Coordinates of C-alpha atoms in Angstrom, one line a residue:
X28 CA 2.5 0.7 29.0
X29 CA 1.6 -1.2 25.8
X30 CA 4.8 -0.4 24.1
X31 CA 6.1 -2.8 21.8
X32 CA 3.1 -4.3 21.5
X33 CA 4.0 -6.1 18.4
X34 CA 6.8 -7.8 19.5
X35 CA 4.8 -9.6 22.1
X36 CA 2.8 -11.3 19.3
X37 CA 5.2 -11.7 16.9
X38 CA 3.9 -12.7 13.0
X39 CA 6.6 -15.0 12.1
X40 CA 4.3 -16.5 9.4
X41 CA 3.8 -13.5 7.6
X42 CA 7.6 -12.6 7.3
X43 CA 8.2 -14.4 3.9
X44 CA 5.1 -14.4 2.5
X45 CA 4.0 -11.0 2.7
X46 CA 5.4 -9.4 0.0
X47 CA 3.3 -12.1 -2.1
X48 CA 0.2 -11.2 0.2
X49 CA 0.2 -7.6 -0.7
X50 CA 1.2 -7.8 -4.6
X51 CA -1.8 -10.4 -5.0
X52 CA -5.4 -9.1 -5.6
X53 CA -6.8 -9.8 -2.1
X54 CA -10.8 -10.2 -0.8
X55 CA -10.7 -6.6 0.3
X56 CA -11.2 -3.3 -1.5
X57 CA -7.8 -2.1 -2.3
X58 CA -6.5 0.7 -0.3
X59 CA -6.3 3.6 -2.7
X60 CA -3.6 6.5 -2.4
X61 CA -4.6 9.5 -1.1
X62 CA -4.5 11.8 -3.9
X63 CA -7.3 9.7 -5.8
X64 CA -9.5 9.7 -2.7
X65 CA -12.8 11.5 -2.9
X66 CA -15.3 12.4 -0.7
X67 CA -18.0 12.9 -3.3
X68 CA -20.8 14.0 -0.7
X69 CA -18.6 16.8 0.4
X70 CA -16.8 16.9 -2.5
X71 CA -13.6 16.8 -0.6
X72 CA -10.4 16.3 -3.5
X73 CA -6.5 16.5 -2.7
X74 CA -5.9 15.6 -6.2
X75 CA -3.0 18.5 -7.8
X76 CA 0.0 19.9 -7.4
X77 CA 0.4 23.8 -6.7
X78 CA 4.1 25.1 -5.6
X79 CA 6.7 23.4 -4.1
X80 CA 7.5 23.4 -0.5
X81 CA 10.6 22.9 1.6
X82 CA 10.3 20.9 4.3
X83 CA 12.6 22.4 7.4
X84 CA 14.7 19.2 9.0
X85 CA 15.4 21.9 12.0
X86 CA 15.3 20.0 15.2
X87 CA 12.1 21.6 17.6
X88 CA 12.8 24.1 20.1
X89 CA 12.7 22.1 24.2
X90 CA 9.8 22.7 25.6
X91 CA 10.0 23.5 29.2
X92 CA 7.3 21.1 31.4
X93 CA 5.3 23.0 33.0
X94 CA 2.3 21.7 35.9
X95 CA -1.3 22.4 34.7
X96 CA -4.6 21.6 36.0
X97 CA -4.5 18.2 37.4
X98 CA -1.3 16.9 35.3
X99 CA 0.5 15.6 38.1
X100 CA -1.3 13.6 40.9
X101 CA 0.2 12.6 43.9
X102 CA 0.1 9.7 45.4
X103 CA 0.0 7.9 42.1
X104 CA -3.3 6.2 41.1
X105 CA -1.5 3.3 39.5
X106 CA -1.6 0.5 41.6
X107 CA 1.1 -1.1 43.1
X108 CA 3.6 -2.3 40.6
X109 CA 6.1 -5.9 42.0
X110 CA 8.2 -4.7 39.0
X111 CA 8.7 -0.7 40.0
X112 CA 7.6 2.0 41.8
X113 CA 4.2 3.1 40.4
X114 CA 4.6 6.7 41.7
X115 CA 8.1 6.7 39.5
X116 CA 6.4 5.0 36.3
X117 CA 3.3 7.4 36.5
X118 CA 5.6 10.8 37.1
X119 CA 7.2 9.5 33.9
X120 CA 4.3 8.8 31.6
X121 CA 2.9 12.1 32.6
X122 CA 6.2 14.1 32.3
X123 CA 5.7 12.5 28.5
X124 CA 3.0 13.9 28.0
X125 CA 3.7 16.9 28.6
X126 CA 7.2 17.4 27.0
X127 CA 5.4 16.0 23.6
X128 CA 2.9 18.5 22.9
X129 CA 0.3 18.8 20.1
X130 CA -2.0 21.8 19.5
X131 CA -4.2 22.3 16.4
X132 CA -2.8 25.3 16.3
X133 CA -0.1 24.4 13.4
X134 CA -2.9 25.0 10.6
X135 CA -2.3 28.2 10.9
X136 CA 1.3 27.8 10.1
X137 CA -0.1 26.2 6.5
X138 CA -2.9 28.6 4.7
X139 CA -3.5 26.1 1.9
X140 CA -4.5 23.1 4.3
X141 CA -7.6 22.3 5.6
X142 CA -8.9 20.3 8.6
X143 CA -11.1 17.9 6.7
X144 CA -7.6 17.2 4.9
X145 CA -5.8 15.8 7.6
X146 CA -9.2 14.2 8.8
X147 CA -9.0 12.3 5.3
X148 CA -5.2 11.6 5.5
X149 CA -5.5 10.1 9.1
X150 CA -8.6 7.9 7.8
X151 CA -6.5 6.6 4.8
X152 CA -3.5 5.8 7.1
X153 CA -6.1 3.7 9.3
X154 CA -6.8 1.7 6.0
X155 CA -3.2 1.2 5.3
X156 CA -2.9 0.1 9.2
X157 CA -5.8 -2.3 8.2
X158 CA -4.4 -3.5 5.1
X159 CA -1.1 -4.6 6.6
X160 CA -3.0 -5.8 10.1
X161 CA -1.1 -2.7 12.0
X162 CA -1.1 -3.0 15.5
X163 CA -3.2 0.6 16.8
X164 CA -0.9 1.7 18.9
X165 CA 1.5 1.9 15.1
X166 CA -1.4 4.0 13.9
X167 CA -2.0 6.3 16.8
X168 CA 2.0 6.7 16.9
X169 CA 2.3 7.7 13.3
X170 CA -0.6 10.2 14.1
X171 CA 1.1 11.8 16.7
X172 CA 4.3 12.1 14.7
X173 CA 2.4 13.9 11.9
X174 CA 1.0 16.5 13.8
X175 CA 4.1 17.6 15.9
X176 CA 6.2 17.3 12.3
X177 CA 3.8 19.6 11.1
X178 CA 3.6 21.7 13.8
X179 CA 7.3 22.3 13.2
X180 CA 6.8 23.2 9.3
X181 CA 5.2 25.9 7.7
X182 CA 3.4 26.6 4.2
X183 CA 3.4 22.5 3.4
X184 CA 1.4 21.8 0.4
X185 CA -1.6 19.4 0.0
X186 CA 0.2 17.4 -2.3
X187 CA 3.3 16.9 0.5
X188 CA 0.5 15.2 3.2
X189 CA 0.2 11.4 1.7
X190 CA 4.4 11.3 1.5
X191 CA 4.5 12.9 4.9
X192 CA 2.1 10.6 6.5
X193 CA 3.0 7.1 5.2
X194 CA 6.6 8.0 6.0
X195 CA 5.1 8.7 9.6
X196 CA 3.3 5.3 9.4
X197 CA 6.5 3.6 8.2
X198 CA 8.7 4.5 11.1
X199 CA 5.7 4.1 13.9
X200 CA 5.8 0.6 12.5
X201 CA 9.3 0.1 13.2
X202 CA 8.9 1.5 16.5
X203 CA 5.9 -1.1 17.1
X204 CA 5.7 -3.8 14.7
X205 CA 7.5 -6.9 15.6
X206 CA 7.4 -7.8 11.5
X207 CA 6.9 -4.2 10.0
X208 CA 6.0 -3.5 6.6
X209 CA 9.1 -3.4 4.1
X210 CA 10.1 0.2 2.2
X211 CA 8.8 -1.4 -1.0
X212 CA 5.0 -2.1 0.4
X213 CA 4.7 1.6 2.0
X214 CA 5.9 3.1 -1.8
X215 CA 3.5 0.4 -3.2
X216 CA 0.4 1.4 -1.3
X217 CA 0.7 4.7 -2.5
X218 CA -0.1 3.5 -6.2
X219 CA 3.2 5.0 -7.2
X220 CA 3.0 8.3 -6.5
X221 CA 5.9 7.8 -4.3
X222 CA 9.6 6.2 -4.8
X223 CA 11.6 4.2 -1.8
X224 CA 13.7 7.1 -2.0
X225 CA 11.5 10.0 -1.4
X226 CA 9.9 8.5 1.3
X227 CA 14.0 7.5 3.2
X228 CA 14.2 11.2 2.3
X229 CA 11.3 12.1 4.7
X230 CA 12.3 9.9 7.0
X231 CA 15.3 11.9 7.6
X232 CA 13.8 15.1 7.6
X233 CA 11.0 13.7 10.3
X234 CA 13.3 12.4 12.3
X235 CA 15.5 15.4 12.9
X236 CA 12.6 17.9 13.1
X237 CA 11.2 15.5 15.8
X238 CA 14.8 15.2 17.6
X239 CA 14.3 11.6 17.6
X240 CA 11.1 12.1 20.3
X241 CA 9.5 9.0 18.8
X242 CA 8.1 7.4 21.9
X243 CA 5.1 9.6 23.5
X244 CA 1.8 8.2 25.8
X245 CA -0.5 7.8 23.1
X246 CA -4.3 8.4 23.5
X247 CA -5.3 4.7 23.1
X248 CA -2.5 3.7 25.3
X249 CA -3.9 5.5 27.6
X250 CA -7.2 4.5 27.1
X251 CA -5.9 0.3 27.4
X252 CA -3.8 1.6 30.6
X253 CA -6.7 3.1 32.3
X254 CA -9.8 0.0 31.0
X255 CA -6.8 -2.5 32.4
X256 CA -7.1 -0.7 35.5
X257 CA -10.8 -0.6 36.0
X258 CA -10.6 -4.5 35.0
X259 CA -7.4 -6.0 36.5
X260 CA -7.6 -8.5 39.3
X261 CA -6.2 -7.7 42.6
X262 CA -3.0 -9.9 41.9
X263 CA -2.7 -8.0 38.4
X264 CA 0.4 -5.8 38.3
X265 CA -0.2 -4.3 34.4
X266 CA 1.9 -6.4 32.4
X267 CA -0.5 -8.2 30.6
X268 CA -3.4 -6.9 29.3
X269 CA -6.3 -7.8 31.1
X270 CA -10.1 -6.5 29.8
X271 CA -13.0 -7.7 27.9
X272 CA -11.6 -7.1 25.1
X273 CA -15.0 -6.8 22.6
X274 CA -15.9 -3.5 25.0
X275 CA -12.5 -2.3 24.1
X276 CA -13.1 -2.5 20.5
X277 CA -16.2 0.1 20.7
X278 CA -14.1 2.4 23.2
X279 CA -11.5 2.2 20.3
X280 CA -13.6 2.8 17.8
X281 CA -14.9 6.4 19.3
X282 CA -11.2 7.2 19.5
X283 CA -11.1 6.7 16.4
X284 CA -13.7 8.9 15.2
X285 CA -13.0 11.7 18.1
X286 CA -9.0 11.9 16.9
X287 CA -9.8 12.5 13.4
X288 CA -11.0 16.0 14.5
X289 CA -8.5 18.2 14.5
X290 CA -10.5 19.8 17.4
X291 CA -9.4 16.4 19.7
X292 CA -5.7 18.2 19.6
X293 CA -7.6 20.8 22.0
X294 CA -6.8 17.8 24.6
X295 CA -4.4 16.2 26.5
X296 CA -4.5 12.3 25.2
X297 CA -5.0 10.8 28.8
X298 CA -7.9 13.5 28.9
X299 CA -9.0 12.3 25.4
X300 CA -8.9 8.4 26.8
X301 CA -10.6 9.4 30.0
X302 CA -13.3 10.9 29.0
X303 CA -13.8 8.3 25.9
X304 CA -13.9 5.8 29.1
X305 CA -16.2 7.8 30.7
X306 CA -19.1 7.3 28.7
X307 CA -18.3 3.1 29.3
X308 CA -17.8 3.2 33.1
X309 CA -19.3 5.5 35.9
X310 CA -17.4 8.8 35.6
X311 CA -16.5 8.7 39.6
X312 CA -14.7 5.6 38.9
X313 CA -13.0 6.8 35.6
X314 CA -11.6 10.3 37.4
X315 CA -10.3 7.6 40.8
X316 CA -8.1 5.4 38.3
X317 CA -7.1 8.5 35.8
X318 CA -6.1 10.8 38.4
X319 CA -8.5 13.4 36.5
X320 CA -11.1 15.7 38.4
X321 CA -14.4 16.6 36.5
X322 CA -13.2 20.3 35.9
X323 CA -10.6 18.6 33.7
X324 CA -12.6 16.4 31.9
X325 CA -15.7 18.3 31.4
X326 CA -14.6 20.6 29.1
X327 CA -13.7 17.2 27.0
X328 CA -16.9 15.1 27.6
X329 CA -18.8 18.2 26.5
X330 CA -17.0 18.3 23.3
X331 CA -17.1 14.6 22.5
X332 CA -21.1 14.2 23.3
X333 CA -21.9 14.7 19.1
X334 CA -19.3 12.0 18.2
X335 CA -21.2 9.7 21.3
X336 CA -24.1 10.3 19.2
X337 CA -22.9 9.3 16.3
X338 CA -21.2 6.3 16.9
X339 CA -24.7 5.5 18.8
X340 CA -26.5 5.1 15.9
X341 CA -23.9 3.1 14.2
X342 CA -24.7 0.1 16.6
X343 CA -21.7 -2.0 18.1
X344 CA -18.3 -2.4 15.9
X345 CA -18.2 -5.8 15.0
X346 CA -14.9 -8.1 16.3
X347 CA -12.7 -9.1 13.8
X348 CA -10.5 -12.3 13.8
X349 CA -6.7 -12.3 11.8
X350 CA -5.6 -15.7 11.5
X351 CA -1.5 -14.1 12.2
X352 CA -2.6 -12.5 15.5
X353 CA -5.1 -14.8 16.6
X354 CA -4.8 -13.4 20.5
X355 CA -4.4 -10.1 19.4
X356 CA -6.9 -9.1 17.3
X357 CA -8.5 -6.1 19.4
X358 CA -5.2 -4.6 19.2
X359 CA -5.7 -4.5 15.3
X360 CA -6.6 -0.8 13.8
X361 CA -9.6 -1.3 12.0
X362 CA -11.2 0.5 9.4
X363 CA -15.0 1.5 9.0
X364 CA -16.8 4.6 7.2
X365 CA -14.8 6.8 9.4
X366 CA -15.4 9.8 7.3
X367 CA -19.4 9.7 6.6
X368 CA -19.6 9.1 11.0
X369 CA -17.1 12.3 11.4
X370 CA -19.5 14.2 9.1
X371 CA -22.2 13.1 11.1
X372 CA -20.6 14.2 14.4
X373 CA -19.2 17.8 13.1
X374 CA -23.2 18.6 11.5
X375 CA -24.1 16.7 15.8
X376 CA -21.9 19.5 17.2
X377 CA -22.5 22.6 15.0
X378 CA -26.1 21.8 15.1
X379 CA -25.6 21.7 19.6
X380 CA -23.7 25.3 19.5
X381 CA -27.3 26.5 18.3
X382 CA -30.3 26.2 21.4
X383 CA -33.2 25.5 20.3
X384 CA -35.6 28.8 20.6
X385 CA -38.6 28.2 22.9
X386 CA -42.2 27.6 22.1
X387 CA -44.3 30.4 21.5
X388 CA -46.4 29.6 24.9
X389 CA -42.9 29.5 26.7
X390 CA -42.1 33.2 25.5
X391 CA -42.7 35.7 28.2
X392 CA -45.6 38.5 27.7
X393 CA -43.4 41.8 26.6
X394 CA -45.5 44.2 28.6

């Protein structure tokens, strides 16, 4: 529903002064490339190269749809649509979902990677989205695309993930971006440690593994679908967004966090969104508009209550203005100390998989 998001508020401003933009020293911390990132606390390094892989450009196997519990709900709960037939529109998105799956099951497909390492790539690609005023839907695109590339490869190196996942970045922004950013400024954000040609390269050798899939439901267009629903007027009919937009921008931000664990890949997206909503609006209402019963989302809201927590104690995400998209701006992907909060919410969660033991006057007498 929000596709081409950036085309709606297009930066004409920025086209011919943005290479100048990005080669000048700007106000804000320069993004740095990926291999020179460190996580000192956790001592967390991608720095080296080991072996070479070879990346596989064959094309994914079709994945038969199949029904599961509570994908497809009948009658529709989209409202009624002057422009279509919502039961047609929502039979599609959900078919979508389903024919584009994820599962964090492709680690196991690459014994040198760790999950904190696609964590840290993901968080650097939401800089990059920040330092170039991304749209999110461009960043949660590009997410999507690296984890169903990968779960087509096998035995990819650490030292492959920052080419793989700007490349992925550079073509969600030509899916999205009304004004994306040129070859040049993805090669330059990586400090060099990649050419214009390497990164065409992957391009290619996304593209086919991917068949050219390159437009699934994303979790925060799910999540803006369903808050424009709990929000819209009764005249609305879902073409223009229509929600307070500075509650969206703390919604978004627990997306954030939530899909930087690979554990969120245990979860539908429109499950993810839902149950991100839920802890905004009264559940009741959230499982009416989503379509979702409890038993589905449960298992989710469970697993998300650590990350909650954590963003809790963070207070509210401040809002941001961009003089290019100055009615846009809560579209925006944003930065913030996304990997300190996800460290945080992972010590939240291993610390709830442990009950307390009861009081010593709670114990029962053994005789």
């Amino acid at each position: 529903m929000t596709r081409r998001s950036g085309r709606l508020h297009k930066r004409s401003e920025n086209a011919p002064g943005q290479k100048s933009k990005v080669a000048k020293q700007s106000n804000r911390k320069r993004v740095q490339p990926l291999s020179k990132l460190h996580c000192e606390k956790n001592q967390l390094v991608l720095e080296g190269i080991t072996r070479p892989c070879v990346l596989v450009d064959t094309p994914m196997k079709g994945v038969r749809i199949d029904g599961d519990g509570g994908s497809l709900v009948r009658p529709s709960p989209l409202p009624h649509l002057g422009w279509g037939s919502s039961d047609d529109v929502w039979v599609k998105m959900v078919s979508r979902e389903q024919s584009y799956r994820h599962s964090k099951s492709f680690m196991q497909k690459h014994p040198t990677l760790q999950p904190r390492m696609r964590s840290m790539l993901l968080d650097w690609l939401i800089e990059v989205s920040d330092e170039y005023t991304l749209h999110r839907q461009t960043f949660y695109l590009a997410q999507d695309y690296f984890d169903r590339f990968m779960s087509t490869q096998s035995d990819v190196e650490k030292s492959m993930l920052q080419l793989i996942g700007i490349t992925c970045l550079f073509v969600a922004s030509k899916m999205e971006e009304a004004c994306p950013p040129k070859l040049w400024q993805m090669a330059y954000i990586t400090a060099g440690t990649y050419y214009k040609e390497e990164i065409l390269k992957m391009e290619l050798i996304i593209l086919k593994a991917l068949r050219w899939n390159l437009c699934p439901e994303t979790a925060v267009s799910w999540l803006q679908l369903y808050f424009q629903m709990a929000s819209m007027s009764v005249d609305s009919d879902l073409l223009e967004p229509q929600f307070p937009q500075d509650a969206y921008i703390q919604m978004t931000r627990l997306l954030d966090l939530c899909i930087l664990s690979i554990n969120s890949l245990d979860f539908q997206y429109r499950v993810l969104a839902a149950s991100v909503l839920c802890h905004f609006l009264q559940q009741e209402a959230v499982e009416k508009l989503s379509g979702l019963s409890k038993d589905v989302l449960q298992p989710c809201l469970n697993w998300m209550a650590p990350f909650v927590e954590t963003v809790g104690r963070c207070g509210r995400a401040a809002t941001r203005d961009f003089a290019s998209v100055k009615d846009d701006g809560h579209n925006i992907q944003t930065h913030t100390d996304y990997m300190t909060m996800l460290k945080d919410a992972c010590k939240n969660e291993a610390d709830s998989q442990f009950p307390t033991p009861p009081s010593s006057t709670e114990k029962t007498d053994a005789h």
